[in-house]
mmCIF file of C-alpha atoms in Angstrom:
data_model
loop_
_atom_site.group_PDB
_atom_site.id
_atom_site.type_symbol
_atom_site.label_atom_id
_atom_site.label_comp_id
_atom_site.label_asym_id
_atom_site.label_seq_id
_atom_site.Cartn_x
_atom_site.Cartn_y
_atom_site.Cartn_z
ATOM 1 C CA MET A 1296 -185.209 50.012 4.940
ATOM 2 C CA THR A 1297 -187.644 52.219 4.672
ATOM 3 C CA ILE A 1298 -190.895 50.549 6.411
ATOM 4 C CA GLN A 1299 -194.458 52.671 5.349
ATOM 5 C CA THR A 1300 -196.072 52.792 8.741
ATOM 6 C CA PRO A 1301 -199.506 53.963 9.850
ATOM 7 C CA ALA A 1302 -199.599 56.849 10.811
ATOM 8 C CA ARG A 1303 -199.554 56.221 15.254
ATOM 9 C CA LEU A 1304 -196.712 53.632 15.754
ATOM 10 C CA SER A 1305 -196.114 51.717 19.403
ATOM 11 C CA PRO A 1306 -192.848 52.149 21.673
ATOM 12 C CA SER A 1307 -192.103 48.695 20.367
ATOM 13 C CA ALA A 1308 -193.117 49.258 17.137
ATOM 14 C CA GLU A 1309 -190.683 52.605 16.493
ATOM 15 C CA LEU A 1310 -187.727 50.787 18.573
ATOM 16 C CA ILE A 1311 -187.791 47.383 16.025
ATOM 17 C CA LEU A 1312 -188.421 49.713 13.221
ATOM 18 C CA ASP A 1313 -185.570 51.669 14.412
ATOM 19 C CA PHE A 1314 -183.795 48.407 14.289
ATOM 20 C CA VAL A 1315 -183.933 47.056 10.439
ATOM 21 C CA SER A 1316 -183.471 50.161 9.328
ATOM 22 C CA SER A 1317 -180.147 50.830 11.407
ATOM 23 C CA GLY A 1318 -178.884 49.270 7.714
ATOM 24 C CA GLY A 1319 -175.235 50.661 7.357
ATOM 25 C CA GLN A 1320 -175.542 52.485 10.338
ATOM 26 C CA LEU A 1321 -174.894 49.141 12.246
ATOM 27 C CA THR A 1322 -171.491 47.813 10.837
ATOM 28 C CA ASP A 1323 -168.899 47.860 13.746
ATOM 29 C CA ARG A 1324 -169.745 47.759 17.510
ATOM 30 C CA ALA A 1325 -169.213 51.917 18.116
ATOM 31 C CA ASP A 1326 -172.732 51.598 16.259
ATOM 32 C CA LEU A 1327 -174.400 48.935 18.528
ATOM 33 C CA ALA A 1328 -173.027 50.671 21.887
ATOM 34 C CA ARG A 1329 -174.577 54.330 20.297
ATOM 35 C CA PHE A 1330 -177.893 52.691 18.879
ATOM 36 C CA LEU A 1331 -178.188 49.968 22.659
ATOM 37 C CA ARG A 1332 -177.725 53.935 24.440
ATOM 38 C CA ARG A 1333 -179.828 56.328 22.295
ATOM 39 C CA HIS A 1334 -182.822 53.718 22.428
ATOM 40 C CA ARG A 1335 -182.293 53.259 26.651
ATOM 41 C CA LEU A 1336 -181.361 49.469 26.462
ATOM 42 C CA ALA A 1337 -177.037 50.060 27.495
ATOM 43 C CA THR A 1338 -176.306 52.312 30.450
ATOM 44 C CA GLU A 1339 -174.340 55.038 29.790
ATOM 45 C CA GLY A 1340 -170.407 54.206 29.486
ATOM 46 C CA ALA A 1341 -168.241 51.306 28.392
ATOM 47 C CA ILE A 1342 -169.737 48.772 27.235
ATOM 48 C CA PRO A 1343 -168.112 45.887 26.783
ATOM 49 C CA ILE A 1344 -169.562 44.316 23.279
ATOM 50 C CA THR A 1345 -167.834 41.491 21.555
ATOM 51 C CA LEU A 1346 -167.725 40.202 17.791
ATOM 52 C CA ALA A 1347 -170.017 37.771 18.421
ATOM 53 C CA ASP A 1348 -172.468 40.126 20.656
ATOM 54 C CA LEU A 1349 -172.809 42.284 16.827
ATOM 55 C CA ASP A 1350 -172.635 38.895 14.845
ATOM 56 C CA GLU A 1351 -176.081 38.407 17.500
ATOM 57 C CA ALA A 1352 -177.451 41.897 17.143
ATOM 58 C CA LEU A 1353 -176.894 41.556 12.953
ATOM 59 C CA THR A 1354 -178.411 37.653 13.250
ATOM 60 C CA LEU A 1355 -181.500 39.309 15.037
ATOM 61 C CA ARG A 1356 -182.233 42.415 12.657
ATOM 62 C CA ASP A 1357 -182.017 40.329 9.912
ATOM 63 C CA GLY A 1358 -184.247 37.528 10.350
ATOM 64 C CA ILE A 1359 -186.569 39.900 11.905
ATOM 65 C CA ARG A 1360 -186.247 42.763 8.902
ATOM 66 C CA ALA A 1361 -186.801 38.973 6.247
ATOM 67 C CA VAL A 1362 -190.539 38.510 8.564
ATOM 68 C CA LEU A 1363 -191.272 42.096 7.757
ATOM 69 C CA SER A 1364 -190.712 42.276 4.487
ATOM 70 C CA GLY A 1365 -192.481 38.768 4.333
ATOM 71 C CA ASP A 1366 -188.926 37.698 1.975
ATOM 72 C CA PRO A 1367 -190.219 33.649 1.035
ATOM 73 C CA HIS A 1368 -186.231 34.421 0.857
ATOM 74 C CA GLY A 1369 -186.031 35.557 3.962
ATOM 75 C CA GLN A 1370 -186.660 31.954 6.053
ATOM 76 C CA GLU A 1371 -182.857 31.149 6.196
ATOM 77 C CA ALA A 1372 -182.594 35.198 8.186
ATOM 78 C CA ALA A 1373 -185.350 34.043 10.931
ATOM 79 C CA ALA A 1374 -183.994 30.365 11.395
ATOM 80 C CA ARG A 1375 -180.580 32.531 12.008
ATOM 81 C CA ALA A 1376 -182.672 35.086 14.308
ATOM 82 C CA GLN A 1377 -184.259 32.505 16.270
ATOM 83 C CA LYS A 1378 -181.309 31.108 17.542
ATOM 84 C CA VAL A 1379 -180.247 33.792 18.671
ATOM 85 C CA LEU A 1380 -183.606 34.754 20.280
ATOM 86 C CA ASP A 1381 -183.838 31.549 21.583
ATOM 87 C CA GLY A 1382 -180.440 32.068 23.412
ATOM 88 C CA LEU A 1383 -181.861 35.282 25.033
ATOM 89 C CA ARG A 1384 -183.411 34.828 28.749
ATOM 90 C CA VAL A 1385 -185.891 37.171 29.032
ATOM 91 C CA THR A 1386 -188.290 36.906 32.373
ATOM 92 C CA VAL A 1387 -192.831 37.757 31.926
ATOM 93 C CA ARG A 1388 -193.623 40.966 34.058
ATOM 94 C CA LEU A 1389 -196.295 40.566 36.309
ATOM 95 C CA VAL A 1390 -196.822 44.296 36.311
ATOM 96 C CA PRO A 1391 -195.052 46.183 33.553
ATOM 97 C CA SER A 1392 -194.302 49.838 33.590
ATOM 98 C CA SER A 1393 -194.904 53.318 32.115
ATOM 99 C CA GLU A 1394 -191.036 53.418 30.539
ATOM 100 C CA ASP A 1395 -190.730 49.468 29.395
ATOM 101 C CA PRO A 1396 -194.845 47.959 29.145
ATOM 102 C CA ALA A 1397 -193.371 45.215 26.404
ATOM 103 C CA PRO A 1398 -194.228 42.446 28.633
ATOM 104 C CA LEU A 1399 -191.042 40.473 28.777
ATOM 105 C CA ALA A 1400 -187.936 41.737 30.847
ATOM 106 C CA PRO A 1401 -184.665 40.577 30.227
ATOM 107 C CA ALA A 1402 -183.702 38.343 32.839
ATOM 108 C CA VAL A 1403 -179.417 38.470 32.151
ATOM 109 C CA VAL A 1404 -176.280 40.517 33.130
ATOM 110 C CA ASP A 1405 -174.694 41.928 30.280
ATOM 111 C CA GLU A 1406 -175.184 44.715 28.874
ATOM 112 C CA VAL A 1407 -175.470 43.923 25.416
ATOM 113 C CA ARG A 1408 -178.179 40.999 26.037
ATOM 114 C CA ARG A 1409 -179.732 42.317 28.118
ATOM 115 C CA GLY A 1410 -180.516 45.247 25.127
ATOM 116 C CA LEU A 1411 -181.211 42.545 22.249
ATOM 117 C CA ALA A 1412 -183.784 40.988 24.974
ATOM 118 C CA ARG A 1413 -185.345 44.500 25.377
ATOM 119 C CA ILE A 1414 -185.587 44.089 20.999
ATOM 120 C CA ALA A 1415 -186.920 40.461 22.085
ATOM 121 C CA GLY A 1416 -190.034 42.009 23.819
ATOM 122 C CA ALA A 1417 -190.641 44.719 21.140
ATOM 123 C CA TRP A 1418 -191.376 42.339 19.313
ATOM 124 C CA ALA A 1419 -193.553 39.923 21.573
ATOM 125 C CA VAL A 1420 -195.968 42.900 22.086
ATOM 126 C CA LEU A 1421 -195.615 43.515 18.064
ATOM 127 C CA LEU A 1422 -196.726 39.556 18.211
ATOM 128 C CA SER A 1423 -199.001 40.144 20.064
ATOM 129 C CA SER A 1424 -201.042 42.348 18.855
ATOM 130 C CA GLY A 1425 -200.038 42.052 15.846
ATOM 131 C CA GLU A 1426 -199.526 45.906 14.840
ATOM 132 C CA TRP A 1427 -196.273 43.167 13.205
ATOM 133 C CA ARG A 1428 -198.589 42.824 9.727
ATOM 134 C CA ARG A 1429 -199.006 46.443 10.403
ATOM 135 C CA LEU A 1430 -195.317 47.465 8.822
ATOM 136 C CA ARG A 1431 -194.453 46.818 5.009
ATOM 137 C CA PRO A 1432 -190.970 48.068 3.597
ATOM 138 C CA ALA A 1433 -191.168 50.211 1.687
ATOM 139 C CA GLN A 1434 -187.896 49.670 -0.608
ATOM 140 C CA ALA A 1435 -185.366 47.671 -0.198
ATOM 141 C CA ALA A 1436 -183.484 46.891 2.935
ATOM 142 C CA GLY A 1437 -180.483 48.745 3.963
ATOM 143 C CA SER A 1438 -180.869 51.528 2.780
ATOM 144 C CA GLY A 1439 -180.587 52.881 6.236
ATOM 145 C CA ALA A 1440 -183.053 55.482 6.473
ATOM 146 C CA GLY A 1441 -184.222 55.003 9.535
ATOM 147 C CA SER A 1442 -181.121 56.198 11.258
#
């Protein structure tokens, strides 16, 4: 998916755009591990990723992609993604760090769910700032141009 974006994006927007643009680059558990490591959402080393973890990540990606595209037929994808978000445990940071300015922080131990919670935090930043409205897809979802 190629996205037309403003000239300067927040770190949260960059993460979300790379996540929704992962297309064919996020097809198996190893791809998810690489994505999480590349964005420092998980530590180096072995990450036990289940097929359910991969399914949740893909569901979340597809839901965010549907919201960003404004596709009226994307309501089902958004509803499934909301269920993933509802299942993530996050906490609000009293003082965000310079390394991770998202106000929401993971409140889970599991490496994969912690990464998904950080993606949720980035999405929360885009929603609260309104920046998500400036991110519009330039062509059909899944082209993989962002990876």
